Amino acid sequence: MGAAIFFWSNALDQGFTRDDHCGLPEAFRQADLPALAAREGTPLYVYAAPAIRQRVRALREALSGLDAGIRYAVKANGNGAVLRLLAEEGAGADIVSGGELERALRAGIAAADIVFSGVGKSDAEIALALDVGIGRFNIESRAELDAIQRIAAARGVTAVASVRINPDVDAMTHAKISTGKAENKFGVSIAEARAWFDAKAQWPDVRLDGLHMHIGSQLLSLDPVREALARMAAFWKELAAAGHAIASIDVGGGLGVRYREGEQAPDAREYADAIRQALAGFGGRILVEPGRWLVAEAGIVLTRVLLEKHGQARRFLVLDAAMNDLLRPSLYDAWHDIVPLGAAAARESATYDVVGPVCETGDTFATARELPRCEAGDLVAILGAGAYGASMGSTYNSRPLPAEVLVDGDRYAVVRRRQSLDEMLSGEQPASDWRRT
Ligand SMILES: *Cc1c(COP(=O)(O)O)cnc(C)c1O
């Protein structure tokens, strides 16, 4: 095969360069993946530390000159080692649960650098966040604003908060990850937010001085972002003119990545320029909440071919990874490039439905995919698995959670050991301790 090299438009992203020889992002090439799979077993999540560092640095550099902070969306990949790596590069966290708050704090992220998003925060989660001194709440409803007021007053503290605006724009992404349309459950209308600011004396223990938005995920065009930012900017100016000082504008996350060879994703500079233009003249702090963009392409799933099956109508490649390990293809019909490693890479091609062993027809990673012919035991990499991969994993079909490793050059560390059967079953007990309800 030739050595044609596909470069990212942004030179800072060279850790993600792929060539057509092995199809693997460069950051994984120094690692001996077959040895890693032999030692740690499959399915195995592998994250490349240099690729994550490169992304966060590229974003920081793109935002330079702005008073801007990165609040990494923990739900994309909450592994403690990944969080620690991002924290070392100066990222804070965007969390959506008490569990994610705990993860972020344990990774050494300062509470002040954490924002709390999400449409349904429990009283216990709000209290926990106030007790640790969280930086900011992104409030999504009047009921939540009332709850935060009540809980902050009881504790004698002031909660700092932004209103999550639902700007009613179409993010032009998959319906299940679109969040900024009027019919979505997220955020409130500008009219409702205006009413809150006008009545903010009703919530004396909430410092309501910020705006927030997050219109959706895997955005491949920046046009919806620009449109939403324009609405946010007009609203910030209107509020400022009415005497409501705005200290923070959080533009959310959503920046898309390249899941498929040849796909074009927006780059950090274009994104930062869109923010710079829309928020020109804003004197407060700007926050960005990327998740996927920082980690998706820095992760792969290593999996082995269990068997090849010639069905009545189609040819199947059955892997030892399944939808419980990587849900995105089942949930979103998402495309992930699949790359056979080792000897298979050189074979002639065949057309496969690539599936897992789980008892669901939806347990399909790819349909009618042209791949080098594979045999039982071959090692295969599923690319673009660093975000919404392990974090969405389950033990469905009683399959223990896979191990996760971080590679850095030719070194690796296990950052989550493979779940044992005992661990998977822990917590369950026979119905012997009966009590009255
Ligand atoms: C999920 C989420 C993000 C991150 O989205 P990505 O598409 O992974 O960048 C950011 N902000 C909020 C409020 C979210 O819910």
Short mmCIF file of C-alpha atoms and ligand atoms in Angstrom, two decimals:
data_model
loop_
_atom_site.label_atom_id
_atom_site.label_comp_id
_atom_site.label_asym_id
_atom_site.label_seq_id
_atom_site.Cartn_x
_atom_site.Cartn_y
_atom_site.Cartn_z
CA MET A 1 0.00 0.00 0.00
CA GLY A 2 1.09 3.59 -0.57
CA ALA A 3 2.11 5.98 2.11
CA ALA A 4 -0.46 8.66 1.39
CA ILE A 5 -0.97 10.68 4.50
CA PHE A 6 -4.18 12.41 5.46
CA PHE A 7 -3.41 15.53 7.39
CA TRP A 8 -5.74 17.37 9.66
CA SER A 9 -6.29 20.94 8.60
CA ASN A 10 -4.90 22.02 11.94
CA ALA A 11 -1.20 21.27 12.22
CA LEU A 12 -1.56 21.07 15.99
CA ASP A 13 -3.57 17.92 15.50
CA GLN A 14 -0.80 15.87 14.02
CA GLY A 15 -1.21 13.25 16.72
CA PHE A 16 -4.35 12.28 14.83
CA THR A 17 -2.74 11.90 11.46
CA ARG A 18 -3.66 8.60 9.85
CA ASP A 19 -2.02 6.96 6.91
CA ASP A 20 -3.55 4.26 4.80
CA HIS A 21 -0.98 1.67 5.76
CA CYS A 22 -2.49 0.65 9.04
CA GLY A 23 -5.29 3.20 9.47
CA LEU A 24 -4.43 3.74 13.11
CA PRO A 25 -4.02 7.25 14.51
CA GLU A 26 -0.34 7.97 14.94
CA ALA A 27 -0.55 8.26 18.71
CA PHE A 28 -1.16 4.49 18.91
CA ARG A 29 1.60 3.41 16.56
CA GLN A 30 4.39 3.37 19.11
CA ALA A 31 2.41 0.99 21.27
CA ASP A 32 2.71 -2.73 20.60
CA LEU A 33 -1.03 -3.30 20.41
CA PRO A 34 -0.89 -7.08 19.80
CA ALA A 35 1.34 -7.47 22.87
CA LEU A 36 -1.00 -5.26 24.85
CA ALA A 37 -4.03 -7.31 23.81
CA ALA A 38 -2.21 -10.56 24.62
CA ARG A 39 -1.24 -9.31 28.07
CA GLU A 40 -4.40 -7.47 29.12
CA GLY A 41 -7.00 -9.43 27.17
CA THR A 42 -9.80 -8.21 24.95
CA PRO A 43 -12.05 -6.32 24.60
CA LEU A 44 -9.72 -3.59 25.77
CA TYR A 45 -10.09 0.19 25.72
CA VAL A 46 -6.83 1.94 24.83
CA TYR A 47 -6.43 5.70 25.26
CA ALA A 48 -3.46 7.64 23.88
CA ALA A 49 -2.24 10.27 26.33
CA PRO A 50 -0.34 12.35 23.73
CA ALA A 51 -3.46 12.65 21.59
CA ILE A 52 -5.51 13.95 24.52
CA ARG A 53 -2.77 16.41 25.48
CA GLN A 54 -2.56 17.65 21.93
CA ARG A 55 -6.27 18.33 21.71
CA VAL A 56 -6.49 20.22 24.97
CA ARG A 57 -3.41 22.26 24.11
CA ALA A 58 -4.76 23.05 20.65
CA LEU A 59 -8.01 24.27 22.15
CA ARG A 60 -6.23 26.32 24.78
CA GLU A 61 -4.06 27.90 22.15
CA ALA A 62 -7.04 28.63 19.91
CA LEU A 63 -8.76 30.40 22.81
CA SER A 64 -5.68 32.40 23.81
CA GLY A 65 -6.30 36.09 24.22
CA LEU A 66 -9.77 35.40 25.58
CA ASP A 67 -10.53 35.12 29.30
CA ALA A 68 -11.67 31.55 28.69
CA GLY A 69 -11.68 28.32 30.67
CA ILE A 70 -12.14 24.72 29.52
CA ARG A 71 -14.71 22.69 31.47
CA TYR A 72 -14.32 19.15 30.16
CA ALA A 73 -17.61 17.24 29.99
CA VAL A 74 -16.87 14.29 32.28
CA LYS A 75 -19.64 12.13 30.83
CA ALA A 76 -17.66 11.69 27.61
CA ASN A 77 -14.99 9.72 29.46
CA GLY A 78 -14.84 9.87 33.23
CA ASN A 79 -11.88 7.57 33.73
CA GLY A 80 -9.81 9.03 36.58
CA ALA A 81 -6.53 8.83 34.68
CA VAL A 82 -8.03 10.66 31.71
CA LEU A 83 -9.46 13.32 34.03
CA ARG A 84 -6.11 13.70 35.75
CA LEU A 85 -4.39 14.16 32.42
CA LEU A 86 -6.86 16.86 31.42
CA ALA A 87 -6.59 18.51 34.84
CA GLU A 88 -2.79 18.66 34.46
CA GLU A 89 -3.38 20.56 31.23
CA GLY A 90 -5.52 23.08 33.05
CA ALA A 91 -9.02 21.83 32.27
CA GLY A 92 -11.83 22.06 34.79
CA ALA A 93 -14.94 19.90 34.58
CA ASP A 94 -18.56 20.02 33.48
CA ILE A 95 -20.51 17.48 35.52
CA VAL A 96 -24.07 16.18 35.39
CA SER A 97 -24.31 14.13 38.60
CA GLY A 98 -22.96 13.71 42.10
CA GLY A 99 -20.98 10.73 40.82
CA GLU A 100 -19.22 12.87 38.25
CA LEU A 101 -18.56 15.50 40.92
CA GLU A 102 -16.80 12.83 42.98
CA ARG A 103 -14.78 11.71 39.96
CA ALA A 104 -13.68 15.26 39.15
CA LEU A 105 -12.67 16.03 42.74
CA ARG A 106 -10.76 12.76 43.08
CA ALA A 107 -8.86 13.62 39.90
CA GLY A 108 -7.65 16.79 41.58
CA ILE A 109 -9.90 19.27 39.78
CA ALA A 110 -10.62 22.25 42.05
CA ALA A 111 -14.29 22.60 42.97
CA ALA A 112 -14.14 26.21 41.77
CA ASP A 113 -13.30 24.92 38.28
CA ILE A 114 -16.36 22.66 38.11
CA VAL A 115 -19.73 23.59 36.61
CA PHE A 116 -22.84 21.52 37.29
CA SER A 117 -25.17 21.00 34.33
CA GLY A 118 -28.17 18.73 33.88
CA VAL A 119 -31.94 18.93 33.75
CA GLY A 120 -32.63 16.98 36.95
CA LYS A 121 -30.34 17.68 39.89
CA SER A 122 -31.47 16.09 43.14
CA ASP A 123 -31.48 17.99 46.45
CA ALA A 124 -28.68 15.72 47.67
CA GLU A 125 -26.56 16.52 44.61
CA ILE A 126 -27.17 20.26 44.96
CA ALA A 127 -26.23 20.10 48.65
CA LEU A 128 -23.07 18.14 47.91
CA ALA A 129 -22.06 20.61 45.22
CA LEU A 130 -22.62 23.58 47.55
CA ASP A 131 -20.71 21.89 50.36
CA VAL A 132 -17.61 21.37 48.23
CA GLY A 133 -17.81 24.92 46.85
CA ILE A 134 -18.63 24.20 43.24
CA GLY A 135 -17.85 26.99 40.78
CA ARG A 136 -21.22 27.37 39.12
CA PHE A 137 -24.60 25.76 38.54
CA ASN A 138 -26.10 25.76 35.06
CA ILE A 139 -29.80 26.02 35.93
CA GLU A 140 -32.36 24.45 33.63
CA SER A 141 -35.74 25.19 35.24
CA ARG A 142 -37.59 27.44 37.67
CA ALA A 143 -38.05 24.47 40.01
CA GLU A 144 -34.30 23.95 40.08
CA LEU A 145 -33.67 27.65 40.77
CA ASP A 146 -36.10 27.44 43.71
CA ALA A 147 -34.42 24.29 45.01
CA ILE A 148 -30.95 25.82 44.84
CA GLN A 149 -32.22 28.94 46.66
CA ARG A 150 -33.77 26.80 49.42
CA ILE A 151 -30.71 24.58 49.88
CA ALA A 152 -28.19 27.45 49.71
CA ALA A 153 -30.20 29.49 52.26
CA ALA A 154 -30.34 26.53 54.64
CA ARG A 155 -26.56 26.27 54.45
CA GLY A 156 -25.89 29.99 54.69
CA VAL A 157 -23.99 30.07 51.41
CA THR A 158 -24.45 31.82 48.08
CA ALA A 159 -24.82 29.66 44.99
CA VAL A 160 -23.31 31.02 41.79
CA ALA A 161 -25.45 30.25 38.77
CA SER A 162 -26.02 30.63 35.06
CA VAL A 163 -29.27 30.15 33.19
CA ARG A 164 -29.15 27.49 30.52
CA ILE A 165 -30.74 29.08 27.52
CA ASN A 166 -32.47 26.90 24.94
CA PRO A 167 -31.77 29.04 21.89
CA ASP A 168 -34.11 27.03 19.65
CA VAL A 169 -31.63 26.28 16.89
CA ASP A 170 -31.29 23.07 14.94
CA ALA A 171 -27.82 21.68 15.63
CA MET A 172 -28.10 19.46 12.54
CA THR A 173 -26.93 16.38 14.36
CA HIS A 174 -28.52 13.04 15.36
CA ALA A 175 -31.95 13.57 17.00
CA LYS A 176 -30.82 11.75 20.16
CA ILE A 177 -27.95 14.18 20.74
CA SER A 178 -29.72 17.38 19.68
CA THR A 179 -30.44 19.54 22.74
CA GLY A 180 -31.06 23.12 21.65
CA LYS A 181 -34.47 22.94 19.96
CA ALA A 182 -37.54 24.33 21.68
CA GLU A 183 -39.02 20.83 21.92
CA ASN A 184 -35.98 19.43 23.75
CA LYS A 185 -36.06 19.07 27.55
CA PHE A 186 -32.98 21.24 28.03
CA GLY A 187 -32.73 24.86 29.16
CA VAL A 188 -35.32 27.63 29.17
CA SER A 189 -36.45 30.19 26.64
CA ILE A 190 -34.93 33.65 26.55
CA ALA A 191 -38.31 35.00 27.66
CA GLU A 192 -38.29 32.82 30.76
CA ALA A 193 -34.66 33.68 31.54
CA ARG A 194 -35.51 37.38 31.20
CA ALA A 195 -38.25 36.96 33.79
CA TRP A 196 -35.80 35.29 36.20
CA PHE A 197 -33.29 38.13 35.90
CA ASP A 198 -36.01 40.72 36.41
CA ALA A 199 -37.16 38.94 39.55
CA LYS A 200 -33.79 37.79 40.85
CA ALA A 201 -34.34 39.40 44.27
CA GLN A 202 -36.68 36.45 44.87
CA TRP A 203 -33.62 34.21 45.05
CA PRO A 204 -31.32 36.18 47.39
CA ASP A 205 -28.95 33.27 47.96
CA VAL A 206 -28.40 32.61 44.27
CA ARG A 207 -26.02 34.91 42.42
CA LEU A 208 -27.57 34.71 38.97
CA ASP A 209 -24.94 36.29 36.77
CA GLY A 210 -24.27 33.92 33.90
CA LEU A 211 -25.64 32.50 30.67
CA HIS A 212 -25.15 28.95 29.43
CA MET A 213 -26.03 26.99 26.31
CA HIS A 214 -25.29 23.56 24.87
CA ILE A 215 -27.13 22.91 21.63
CA GLY A 216 -26.08 19.36 20.85
CA SER A 217 -23.25 16.97 20.24
CA GLN A 218 -21.15 15.83 17.28
CA LEU A 219 -21.68 19.16 15.49
CA LEU A 220 -19.90 19.01 12.16
CA SER A 221 -20.94 22.49 11.08
CA LEU A 222 -20.33 25.62 13.13
CA ASP A 223 -23.30 27.45 11.60
CA PRO A 224 -25.75 26.39 14.35
CA VAL A 225 -23.17 27.41 16.96
CA ARG A 226 -22.84 30.84 15.34
CA GLU A 227 -26.60 31.24 15.24
CA ALA A 228 -26.99 30.25 18.89
CA LEU A 229 -24.08 32.45 19.96
CA ALA A 230 -25.65 35.42 18.19
CA ARG A 231 -28.85 34.92 20.20
CA MET A 232 -26.87 34.57 23.43
CA ALA A 233 -24.86 37.71 22.65
CA ALA A 234 -27.97 39.77 21.91
CA PHE A 235 -29.48 38.59 25.21
CA TRP A 236 -26.32 39.33 27.22
CA LYS A 237 -26.31 42.88 25.81
CA GLU A 238 -29.97 43.35 26.58
CA LEU A 239 -29.43 42.14 30.15
CA ALA A 240 -26.39 44.35 30.63
CA ALA A 241 -28.36 47.36 29.40
CA ALA A 242 -31.06 46.51 31.94
CA GLY A 243 -28.47 46.55 34.73
CA HIS A 244 -27.88 42.80 35.08
CA ALA A 245 -24.12 42.35 35.02
CA ILE A 246 -23.17 39.10 33.29
CA ALA A 247 -19.93 37.62 34.62
CA SER A 248 -19.88 34.35 32.67
CA ILE A 249 -21.01 33.04 29.32
CA ASP A 250 -20.69 29.28 28.90
CA VAL A 251 -20.99 28.25 25.27
CA GLY A 252 -21.33 24.52 25.99
CA GLY A 253 -19.68 21.70 24.12
CA GLY A 254 -20.67 19.75 21.06
CA LEU A 255 -17.71 20.15 18.73
CA GLY A 256 -17.76 17.18 16.38
CA VAL A 257 -14.97 14.76 15.51
CA ARG A 258 -14.01 12.64 12.56
CA TYR A 259 -15.39 9.14 12.93
CA ARG A 260 -14.87 8.23 9.33
CA GLU A 261 -11.83 8.52 7.12
CA GLY A 262 -12.25 11.57 4.95
CA GLU A 263 -14.89 13.21 7.15
CA GLN A 264 -14.23 16.87 7.90
CA ALA A 265 -14.70 18.12 11.44
CA PRO A 266 -14.49 21.76 12.49
CA ASP A 267 -11.18 22.75 13.99
CA ALA A 268 -10.41 24.53 17.21
CA ARG A 269 -9.40 27.81 15.62
CA GLU A 270 -12.57 28.16 13.58
CA TYR A 271 -14.56 27.39 16.71
CA ALA A 272 -12.63 29.89 18.82
CA ASP A 273 -13.02 32.52 16.09
CA ALA A 274 -16.78 32.01 16.11
CA ILE A 275 -16.78 32.61 19.87
CA ARG A 276 -14.43 35.58 19.57
CA GLN A 277 -16.63 37.24 16.98
CA ALA A 278 -19.97 36.61 18.65
CA LEU A 279 -18.81 37.65 22.11
CA ALA A 280 -16.63 40.61 21.09
CA GLY A 281 -16.79 43.22 23.84
CA PHE A 282 -17.84 40.77 26.54
CA GLY A 283 -15.82 41.55 29.67
CA GLY A 284 -16.61 38.45 31.70
CA ARG A 285 -15.35 34.90 31.66
CA ILE A 286 -16.06 32.56 28.77
CA LEU A 287 -16.39 28.84 29.44
CA VAL A 288 -16.35 26.00 26.91
CA GLU A 289 -17.49 22.46 27.72
CA PRO A 290 -16.11 20.08 25.11
CA GLY A 291 -16.23 16.38 25.81
CA ARG A 292 -16.08 14.34 22.63
CA TRP A 293 -13.63 16.60 20.80
CA LEU A 294 -10.97 16.19 23.47
CA VAL A 295 -11.03 12.42 23.78
CA ALA A 296 -13.00 10.59 21.07
CA GLU A 297 -10.20 10.07 18.58
CA ALA A 298 -7.73 9.36 21.38
CA GLY A 299 -9.42 6.05 22.18
CA ILE A 300 -9.84 2.69 20.47
CA VAL A 301 -11.35 -0.65 21.39
CA LEU A 302 -9.08 -3.62 20.77
CA THR A 303 -11.17 -6.68 20.13
CA ARG A 304 -10.61 -10.17 18.73
CA VAL A 305 -12.52 -11.93 16.02
CA LEU A 306 -14.34 -14.84 17.65
CA LEU A 307 -15.46 -16.35 14.38
CA GLU A 308 -16.57 -15.72 10.86
CA LYS A 309 -20.10 -16.84 10.09
CA HIS A 310 -21.64 -17.29 6.68
CA GLY A 311 -25.29 -16.59 7.34
CA GLN A 312 -28.08 -17.31 4.91
CA ALA A 313 -28.05 -13.82 3.51
CA ARG A 314 -24.93 -12.13 4.85
CA ARG A 315 -21.42 -12.74 6.03
CA PHE A 316 -20.86 -11.94 9.71
CA LEU A 317 -17.74 -11.16 11.63
CA VAL A 318 -18.41 -11.88 15.30
CA LEU A 319 -16.14 -9.93 17.68
CA ASP A 320 -15.54 -10.39 21.39
CA ALA A 321 -16.62 -6.76 21.93
CA ALA A 322 -20.33 -5.99 21.95
CA MET A 323 -22.88 -3.22 22.34
CA ASN A 324 -22.46 -3.32 26.11
CA ASP A 325 -18.82 -2.26 25.61
CA LEU A 326 -19.45 0.35 22.88
CA LEU A 327 -23.07 1.39 22.53
CA ARG A 328 -22.83 4.18 19.95
CA PRO A 329 -23.48 2.14 16.81
CA SER A 330 -26.59 0.58 18.39
CA LEU A 331 -27.89 3.76 20.00
CA TYR A 332 -27.09 6.35 17.33
CA ASP A 333 -26.42 4.27 14.22
CA ALA A 334 -22.94 5.73 14.58
CA TRP A 335 -20.16 4.89 12.18
CA HIS A 336 -16.81 3.79 13.64
CA ASP A 337 -13.87 2.95 11.39
CA ILE A 338 -12.76 -0.63 11.98
CA VAL A 339 -9.17 -1.60 11.33
CA PRO A 340 -7.83 -5.16 11.36
CA LEU A 341 -4.28 -5.30 12.77
CA GLY A 342 -1.43 -7.64 11.98
CA ALA A 343 -1.62 -10.22 9.20
CA ALA A 344 -5.27 -9.54 8.37
CA ALA A 345 -4.47 -6.00 7.20
CA ALA A 346 -2.76 -7.35 4.09
CA ARG A 347 -5.49 -9.79 2.96
CA GLU A 348 -7.96 -9.20 0.15
CA SER A 349 -11.22 -7.69 1.23
CA ALA A 350 -14.63 -9.10 2.04
CA THR A 351 -17.95 -7.53 2.99
CA TYR A 352 -19.08 -8.12 6.54
CA ASP A 353 -21.73 -7.26 9.04
CA VAL A 354 -19.53 -6.74 12.09
CA VAL A 355 -21.40 -7.81 15.20
CA GLY A 356 -20.92 -8.66 18.88
CA PRO A 357 -22.07 -11.73 20.83
CA VAL A 358 -24.96 -9.99 22.64
CA CYS A 359 -28.43 -11.37 22.01
CA GLU A 360 -29.79 -8.32 20.19
CA THR A 361 -29.93 -7.65 16.47
CA GLY A 362 -28.92 -4.09 17.38
CA ASP A 363 -25.57 -5.46 18.57
CA THR A 364 -24.01 -4.45 15.27
CA PHE A 365 -20.89 -2.31 14.85
CA ALA A 366 -21.07 -2.06 11.06
CA THR A 367 -23.31 -3.24 8.23
CA ALA A 368 -22.00 -4.37 4.84
CA ARG A 369 -18.53 -3.07 5.71
CA GLU A 370 -15.67 -3.75 3.32
CA LEU A 371 -12.75 -5.06 5.37
CA PRO A 372 -9.68 -7.21 4.84
CA ARG A 373 -10.78 -10.82 5.24
CA CYS A 374 -10.57 -11.80 8.90
CA GLU A 375 -10.12 -15.07 10.72
CA ALA A 376 -10.80 -16.24 14.24
CA GLY A 377 -8.21 -14.80 16.61
CA ASP A 378 -7.42 -11.75 14.48
CA LEU A 379 -7.07 -8.49 16.34
CA VAL A 380 -9.28 -5.61 15.25
CA ALA A 381 -9.29 -1.96 16.39
CA ILE A 382 -12.52 0.02 16.53
CA LEU A 383 -11.52 3.67 16.21
CA GLY A 384 -12.97 6.82 17.70
CA ALA A 385 -13.99 5.07 20.92
CA GLY A 386 -12.47 7.47 23.45
CA ALA A 387 -15.72 9.39 24.06
CA TYR A 388 -19.10 7.90 25.02
CA GLY A 389 -17.46 4.49 24.88
CA ALA A 390 -16.47 3.04 28.25
CA SER A 391 -18.56 5.72 29.98
CA MET A 392 -21.72 4.28 28.39
CA GLY A 393 -20.69 0.69 29.04
CA SER A 394 -22.89 -1.76 30.85
CA THR A 395 -22.77 -5.39 31.89
CA TYR A 396 -25.77 -6.36 29.74
CA ASN A 397 -25.80 -10.09 29.00
CA SER A 398 -23.69 -10.35 32.21
CA ARG A 399 -20.55 -9.35 30.39
CA PRO A 400 -18.04 -7.81 32.82
CA LEU A 401 -16.78 -4.29 32.01
CA PRO A 402 -13.62 -4.32 29.89
CA ALA A 403 -10.23 -3.09 31.08
CA GLU A 404 -9.00 0.38 30.09
CA VAL A 405 -5.35 1.27 29.50
CA LEU A 406 -3.57 4.53 28.84
CA VAL A 407 -0.60 4.47 26.47
CA ASP A 408 2.07 7.14 26.37
CA GLY A 409 4.75 6.46 23.78
CA ASP A 410 5.81 2.85 24.27
CA ARG A 411 4.60 2.69 27.87
CA TYR A 412 1.17 1.80 29.14
CA ALA A 413 -0.71 1.73 32.41
CA VAL A 414 -3.91 -0.10 33.27
CA VAL A 415 -6.27 2.68 34.36
CA ARG A 416 -9.24 0.44 35.01
CA ARG A 417 -8.72 -3.23 35.57
CA ARG A 418 -11.02 -5.70 33.89
CA GLN A 419 -14.06 -6.31 36.05
CA SER A 420 -14.09 -9.75 37.61
CA LEU A 421 -17.21 -11.90 37.76
CA ASP A 422 -17.24 -11.39 41.54
CA GLU A 423 -17.12 -7.63 41.12
CA MET A 424 -19.87 -7.74 38.55
CA LEU A 425 -22.11 -9.73 40.89
CA SER A 426 -21.21 -7.89 44.09
CA GLY A 427 -24.14 -6.18 45.74
CA GLU A 428 -26.69 -8.76 44.73
CA GLN A 429 -28.08 -10.96 47.47
CA PRO A 430 -30.73 -13.63 47.93
CA ALA A 431 -34.16 -12.45 49.08
CA SER A 432 -33.63 -13.67 52.64
CA ASP A 433 -33.81 -10.41 54.62
CA TRP A 434 -37.54 -9.65 54.29
CA ARG A 435 -38.85 -6.44 55.93
CA ARG A 436 -42.18 -4.64 56.12
CA THR A 437 -42.55 -1.83 53.57
C1 LIG B 1 -22.74 16.38 27.05
C2 LIG B 1 -22.54 17.82 27.35
C3 LIG B 1 -21.39 18.48 26.91
C4 LIG B 1 -20.35 17.82 26.07
O1 LIG B 1 -20.81 17.49 24.81
P1 LIG B 1 -19.76 16.99 23.70
O2 LIG B 1 -20.59 16.81 22.50
O3 LIG B 1 -19.17 15.73 24.19
O4 LIG B 1 -18.74 18.06 23.55
C5 LIG B 1 -21.23 19.79 27.29
N1 LIG B 1 -22.16 20.44 28.02
C6 LIG B 1 -23.28 19.84 28.46
C7 LIG B 1 -24.25 20.60 29.27
C8 LIG B 1 -23.51 18.51 28.13
O5 LIG B 1 -24.63 17.91 28.55
#
